Amino acid sequence: MLTLALPRRSDWPFLALVVACGVGGQALAHTPLAGRWGLGALALALLVGLVVAQPLPAPWRQRARPAVALFKGPVLKTAIVLYGLRIPLDAVAQLGPAVWMLDAAQILVSLLLAGWLGPRLFGMPRHAALLIGAGNGICGAAAVLAAEPVLRGRDRDGAMAVAAVVVFGTLNMLLLPVLFRHWPTLFGDPAAFALFTGATVQEVAQVLVAAQAMSPALVDTALLVKMARVMMLAPALMLLAVAVRGGTDAGEAGPRLPVPPFALWFVLAMVVNGLGLIPDALRPALAGVDDLLLTLAMAGLGLSTHLGLLRQAGWRPLALGALLWASILAVAGTALAAGWVT
């Protein structure tokens, strides 16, 4: 289920800060400059939050964490579930088995390369490298957090992995719309570019931002491909558990390896939409609420990102993250260019 913790009174100023960044992003989206650059409200809310976060003193950032986490977590997941009410079921059928195979290949390549390159090329502990591989190949920071108990890594390793994944996920999110604007038929047609986006961008939220910046018509495809990767989190973690510890002893309780609940709610929302259970008169209101929640979630994501993470992580995790990012771009690009996925 989607859980929502009630904010404390001390959180209200920071909740207001997130809302202000979201409103600022919405306002900027209506300017001529935003239109010229193809920047929507989601991307601008994230960028406003990112800019505002940099000069904040460390104690303020610490106090803002609960408020920001509310928007990055429950609010974002609720918004993604609501987005499922917009996606027709036949869009899932159109993905086809080749897309699922591509997503599985992305995850496998990212994990195998991380486990091999991390220790050999960069002298990193294997479990720390695999955390970066999980975040890069599956679903960003959420995958890192889910993999930590499986790999039994240190908190510092998890923080470094999140930093590496966030850096290259953000670059991916910002660069792909620019590439699309200049070369929309790079992979054959815009729909294939949306598929590439969903198969390569690290975070669900980043996929939404990138796809909307390309064209609102491409969001459905990009998000469906990404959610397929999210739903592979559980089997990927099971493989990690077997690879790292050779399986779980009979007398030892294994780690809990669920599919993220919001992914299941997302699927249920698509089913509800496909069955025609949403009155047409209610759809505009639901879409408006969803757009608002997405914008606020992006503002929270921006406020949670501080460039000091780069200094804390050091060069080794970032170098590994760069190679893993290049690997998933290469796998997806090759599959689309060769016509293996359409």
Coordinates of C-alpha atoms in Angstrom, one line a residue:
M1 CA 0.0 0.0 0.0
L2 CA 1.0 3.6 -0.3
T3 CA 1.6 5.0 3.1
L4 CA 1.6 8.7 4.0
A5 CA 3.1 10.0 7.3
L6 CA 1.5 13.2 8.6
P7 CA 4.0 16.1 8.7
R8 CA 5.0 17.7 11.9
R9 CA 4.5 21.4 12.6
S10 CA 8.3 22.0 12.1
D11 CA 8.0 20.5 8.6
W12 CA 5.5 23.1 7.4
P13 CA 8.0 25.7 6.3
F14 CA 9.8 23.2 4.2
L15 CA 6.6 21.8 2.7
A16 CA 5.8 25.4 1.7
L17 CA 9.2 25.6 0.1
V18 CA 8.6 22.5 -2.0
V19 CA 5.2 23.9 -3.1
A20 CA 6.8 27.3 -3.9
C21 CA 9.3 25.6 -6.1
G22 CA 6.6 23.6 -7.8
V23 CA 4.5 26.8 -8.4
G24 CA 7.6 28.5 -9.7
G25 CA 8.2 25.6 -12.2
Q26 CA 4.6 25.9 -13.4
A27 CA 4.9 29.6 -13.9
L28 CA 8.2 29.3 -15.8
A29 CA 6.6 26.7 -18.1
H30 CA 4.3 29.3 -19.5
T31 CA 7.2 31.6 -20.5
P32 CA 8.4 32.0 -24.2
L33 CA 11.9 30.8 -23.2
A34 CA 10.5 27.5 -21.8
G35 CA 8.5 27.0 -25.0
R36 CA 11.6 27.6 -27.1
W37 CA 13.6 25.1 -25.2
G38 CA 10.7 22.6 -24.9
L39 CA 10.9 22.7 -21.1
G40 CA 7.7 21.6 -19.3
A41 CA 6.5 22.1 -15.8
L42 CA 8.0 18.9 -14.5
A43 CA 11.6 19.7 -15.7
L44 CA 11.4 23.3 -14.6
A45 CA 10.0 22.4 -11.1
L46 CA 12.9 20.0 -10.7
L47 CA 15.4 22.6 -11.9
V48 CA 14.0 25.3 -9.6
G49 CA 14.3 22.9 -6.7
L50 CA 17.8 22.0 -7.7
V51 CA 18.9 25.7 -7.8
V52 CA 17.2 26.5 -4.5
A53 CA 18.8 23.6 -2.8
Q54 CA 22.4 24.5 -3.5
P55 CA 22.8 27.6 -1.2
L56 CA 20.8 26.1 1.7
P57 CA 23.0 25.5 4.8
A58 CA 23.6 21.9 5.8
P59 CA 21.4 22.1 8.9
W60 CA 18.5 23.5 6.9
R61 CA 18.9 20.6 4.4
Q62 CA 18.8 18.2 7.3
R63 CA 15.7 19.7 8.7
A64 CA 14.0 19.7 5.3
R65 CA 14.5 16.0 4.7
P66 CA 11.1 14.8 6.1
A67 CA 9.2 17.3 4.0
V68 CA 11.2 16.6 0.9
A69 CA 10.9 12.8 1.5
L70 CA 7.1 13.2 1.6
F71 CA 7.1 14.6 -1.9
K72 CA 9.8 12.3 -3.3
G73 CA 8.1 9.2 -1.8
P74 CA 4.4 8.9 -1.2
V75 CA 3.4 11.9 -3.3
L76 CA 5.4 10.7 -6.3
K77 CA 4.2 7.2 -6.0
T78 CA 0.6 8.3 -5.8
A79 CA 1.1 10.5 -8.9
I80 CA 2.5 7.5 -10.8
V81 CA -0.4 5.3 -9.8
L82 CA -2.9 8.1 -10.9
Y83 CA -1.0 8.3 -14.2
G84 CA -1.9 4.6 -14.7
L85 CA -5.5 5.8 -15.1
R86 CA -4.5 7.6 -18.3
I87 CA -2.9 4.6 -20.0
P88 CA -5.0 2.2 -22.1
L89 CA -4.5 -1.5 -21.6
D90 CA -3.8 -2.1 -25.3
A91 CA -0.6 0.0 -24.9
V92 CA 0.8 -2.8 -22.7
A93 CA 0.1 -5.3 -25.4
Q94 CA 1.9 -3.2 -27.9
L95 CA 5.1 -3.4 -26.0
G96 CA 5.6 -7.0 -26.8
P97 CA 8.0 -9.6 -25.4
A98 CA 11.0 -8.0 -27.0
V99 CA 10.7 -5.0 -24.8
W100 CA 10.6 -7.2 -21.6
M101 CA 13.7 -9.0 -23.0
L102 CA 15.5 -5.7 -23.5
D103 CA 14.7 -4.5 -20.0
A104 CA 16.0 -7.8 -18.6
A105 CA 19.1 -7.5 -20.7
Q106 CA 19.7 -4.0 -19.4
I107 CA 19.5 -5.2 -15.8
L108 CA 21.7 -8.2 -16.4
V109 CA 24.4 -6.2 -18.3
S110 CA 24.5 -3.5 -15.6
L111 CA 24.9 -6.0 -12.8
L112 CA 27.5 -8.2 -14.5
L113 CA 29.6 -5.2 -15.5
A114 CA 29.3 -3.7 -12.1
G115 CA 30.4 -6.9 -10.4
W116 CA 33.3 -7.3 -12.7
L117 CA 34.6 -3.8 -13.4
G118 CA 34.1 -2.4 -9.8
P119 CA 36.6 -4.7 -8.1
R120 CA 39.0 -5.2 -11.0
L121 CA 39.2 -1.7 -12.6
F122 CA 38.5 0.6 -9.7
G123 CA 39.4 -1.5 -6.6
M124 CA 35.9 -1.1 -5.2
P125 CA 34.3 -3.7 -2.8
R126 CA 32.1 -6.0 -4.9
H127 CA 28.9 -5.3 -3.0
A128 CA 29.4 -1.5 -3.4
A129 CA 29.8 -1.9 -7.1
L130 CA 26.7 -4.1 -7.4
L131 CA 24.7 -1.4 -5.6
I132 CA 25.6 1.0 -8.4
G133 CA 24.8 -1.7 -10.9
A134 CA 21.3 -2.2 -9.4
G135 CA 20.5 1.5 -9.3
N136 CA 21.7 2.0 -12.9
G137 CA 20.0 -1.0 -14.4
I138 CA 16.7 -1.1 -12.5
C139 CA 15.1 1.9 -10.9
G140 CA 17.6 4.3 -9.5
A141 CA 17.9 5.1 -5.8
A142 CA 15.0 2.9 -4.9
A143 CA 16.8 -0.1 -6.3
V144 CA 19.9 0.8 -4.3
L145 CA 17.9 0.9 -1.1
A146 CA 16.2 -2.4 -1.9
A147 CA 19.6 -4.1 -2.7
E148 CA 21.4 -2.9 0.5
P149 CA 20.0 -5.6 2.8
V150 CA 20.6 -8.2 0.1
L151 CA 24.2 -7.2 -0.4
R152 CA 24.7 -6.3 3.3
G153 CA 26.6 -3.1 2.3
R154 CA 27.6 -0.2 4.5
D155 CA 25.5 3.0 4.7
R156 CA 28.4 4.8 3.1
D157 CA 28.3 2.4 0.1
G158 CA 24.6 3.0 -0.3
A159 CA 25.1 6.8 -0.2
M160 CA 27.9 6.6 -2.8
A161 CA 25.8 4.4 -5.1
V162 CA 22.8 6.8 -4.9
A163 CA 25.1 9.7 -5.7
A164 CA 26.5 8.0 -8.8
V165 CA 23.0 6.9 -10.0
V166 CA 21.5 10.4 -9.4
V167 CA 24.3 12.2 -11.3
F168 CA 24.0 10.1 -14.5
G169 CA 20.3 9.8 -14.2
T170 CA 20.0 13.5 -14.2
L171 CA 22.4 13.9 -17.1
N172 CA 20.3 11.3 -19.0
M173 CA 17.1 13.1 -18.2
L174 CA 18.5 16.4 -19.5
L175 CA 20.4 15.2 -22.5
L176 CA 17.8 12.9 -24.1
P177 CA 15.2 15.7 -24.8
V178 CA 18.0 17.8 -26.4
L179 CA 19.0 14.8 -28.6
F180 CA 15.4 14.2 -29.5
R181 CA 14.8 17.8 -30.5
H182 CA 17.7 17.6 -33.0
W183 CA 17.3 14.0 -34.1
P184 CA 13.8 12.6 -33.3
T185 CA 14.1 9.8 -35.9
L186 CA 17.5 8.5 -34.5
F187 CA 15.9 5.1 -33.7
G188 CA 13.4 5.2 -36.6
D189 CA 10.5 7.2 -35.2
P190 CA 9.6 9.2 -32.0
A191 CA 7.9 6.2 -30.4
A192 CA 11.2 4.2 -30.6
F193 CA 12.9 7.2 -29.0
A194 CA 10.4 7.0 -26.1
L195 CA 11.1 3.3 -25.8
F196 CA 14.9 4.1 -25.6
T197 CA 14.1 6.6 -22.9
G198 CA 12.2 4.2 -20.7
A199 CA 14.8 1.6 -21.2
T200 CA 17.8 3.7 -20.2
V201 CA 16.8 6.5 -17.8
Q202 CA 17.5 5.5 -14.2
E203 CA 14.6 6.9 -12.1
V204 CA 10.9 6.7 -12.8
A205 CA 10.5 10.4 -12.1
Q206 CA 13.4 11.2 -14.5
V207 CA 11.6 9.2 -17.3
L208 CA 8.5 11.3 -16.8
V209 CA 10.5 14.5 -17.0
A210 CA 12.5 13.5 -20.1
A211 CA 9.5 12.1 -22.0
Q212 CA 7.3 15.1 -21.3
A213 CA 10.1 17.4 -22.5
M214 CA 10.1 15.4 -25.8
S215 CA 6.4 15.2 -26.3
P216 CA 3.4 14.5 -24.0
A217 CA 2.3 11.9 -26.6
L218 CA 5.5 9.8 -25.8
V219 CA 5.0 9.7 -22.0
D220 CA 2.9 6.5 -22.0
T221 CA 5.4 4.4 -23.9
A222 CA 8.4 5.6 -22.0
L223 CA 6.7 5.1 -18.6
L224 CA 5.4 1.6 -19.5
V225 CA 8.9 0.5 -20.5
K226 CA 10.3 1.9 -17.3
M227 CA 7.6 0.3 -15.1
A228 CA 8.5 -3.0 -16.7
R229 CA 12.0 -2.5 -15.4
V230 CA 10.7 -1.6 -11.9
M231 CA 8.6 -4.8 -11.8
M232 CA 11.8 -6.8 -12.4
L233 CA 13.3 -5.5 -9.2
A234 CA 12.2 -8.6 -7.2
P235 CA 13.7 -11.2 -9.5
A236 CA 16.9 -9.1 -9.9
L237 CA 17.4 -9.0 -6.1
M238 CA 16.8 -12.8 -5.9
L239 CA 19.6 -13.3 -8.5
L240 CA 21.8 -10.9 -6.5
A241 CA 21.2 -12.9 -3.3
V242 CA 22.1 -16.2 -5.0
A243 CA 25.2 -14.7 -6.7
V244 CA 26.5 -13.0 -3.6
R245 CA 25.8 -15.7 -1.0
G246 CA 25.2 -18.8 -3.0
G247 CA 21.6 -18.9 -2.0
T248 CA 19.9 -18.7 1.4
D249 CA 20.7 -21.4 3.9
A250 CA 17.7 -23.6 4.9
G251 CA 17.8 -22.3 8.5
E252 CA 18.2 -18.7 7.6
A253 CA 15.4 -16.4 6.7
G254 CA 16.0 -14.7 3.3
P255 CA 15.6 -11.0 2.6
R256 CA 12.1 -9.8 1.7
L257 CA 12.2 -9.3 -2.1
P258 CA 8.9 -7.7 -3.1
V259 CA 7.8 -6.0 -6.2
P260 CA 7.4 -2.3 -5.2
P261 CA 3.8 -1.9 -4.2
F262 CA 3.3 1.2 -6.2
A263 CA 4.1 -0.8 -9.3
L264 CA 1.3 -3.2 -8.6
W265 CA -1.1 -0.3 -7.9
F266 CA 0.0 1.2 -11.2
V267 CA -1.0 -2.0 -13.0
L268 CA -4.3 -2.0 -11.2
A269 CA -5.0 1.6 -12.2
M270 CA -4.4 0.6 -15.9
V271 CA -6.8 -2.3 -15.5
V272 CA -9.5 0.0 -13.9
N273 CA -9.0 2.4 -16.9
G274 CA -9.2 -0.4 -19.4
L275 CA -12.5 -1.7 -17.9
G276 CA -14.0 1.8 -18.4
L277 CA -14.7 2.3 -14.7
I278 CA -13.6 6.0 -14.7
P279 CA -16.4 8.3 -15.7
D280 CA -15.4 10.6 -18.5
A281 CA -16.5 13.7 -16.5
L282 CA -14.0 12.8 -13.8
R283 CA -11.0 12.3 -16.0
P284 CA -10.0 16.0 -16.4
A285 CA -10.1 16.5 -12.6
L286 CA -8.0 13.4 -12.0
A287 CA -5.5 14.4 -14.7
G288 CA -5.2 17.9 -13.1
V289 CA -4.6 16.4 -9.7
D290 CA -2.0 14.1 -11.1
D291 CA -0.2 16.8 -12.9
L292 CA -0.1 18.9 -9.7
L293 CA 1.3 16.0 -7.7
L294 CA 3.9 15.2 -10.3
T295 CA 5.1 18.8 -10.4
L296 CA 5.4 18.9 -6.6
A297 CA 7.2 15.6 -6.6
M298 CA 9.7 17.0 -9.1
A299 CA 10.3 20.0 -6.9
G300 CA 11.0 17.7 -4.0
L301 CA 13.4 15.7 -6.1
G302 CA 15.3 18.8 -7.0
L303 CA 15.5 20.1 -3.4
S304 CA 16.9 16.7 -2.3
T305 CA 19.8 16.9 -4.8
H306 CA 22.9 18.7 -3.7
L307 CA 26.1 18.9 -5.7
G308 CA 28.1 18.2 -2.6
L309 CA 27.2 14.5 -3.3
L310 CA 29.9 14.6 -6.0
R311 CA 32.6 15.4 -3.6
Q312 CA 31.4 12.8 -1.1
A313 CA 31.2 10.0 -3.6
G314 CA 34.8 10.4 -4.9
W315 CA 35.9 9.5 -8.5
R316 CA 35.7 5.7 -8.4
P317 CA 31.9 5.3 -8.0
L318 CA 31.3 8.1 -10.5
A319 CA 33.7 6.5 -13.0
L320 CA 31.9 3.2 -12.6
G321 CA 28.5 4.9 -12.9
A322 CA 29.6 6.5 -16.1
L323 CA 30.7 3.2 -17.7
L324 CA 27.5 1.5 -16.6
W325 CA 25.4 4.4 -17.9
A326 CA 27.2 4.0 -21.3
S327 CA 26.6 0.3 -21.2
I328 CA 22.8 0.6 -21.0
L329 CA 22.8 3.3 -23.6
A330 CA 24.8 1.0 -25.9
V331 CA 22.6 -2.1 -25.3
A332 CA 19.3 -0.3 -25.9
G333 CA 20.7 1.7 -28.9
T334 CA 22.1 -1.5 -30.5
A335 CA 18.8 -3.4 -30.0
L336 CA 16.8 -0.6 -31.6
A337 CA 19.2 0.1 -34.4
A338 CA 19.3 -3.6 -35.3
G339 CA 15.6 -3.9 -35.3
W340 CA 15.5 -6.4 -32.4
V341 CA 13.0 -4.2 -30.6
T342 CA 10.4 -2.2 -32.4

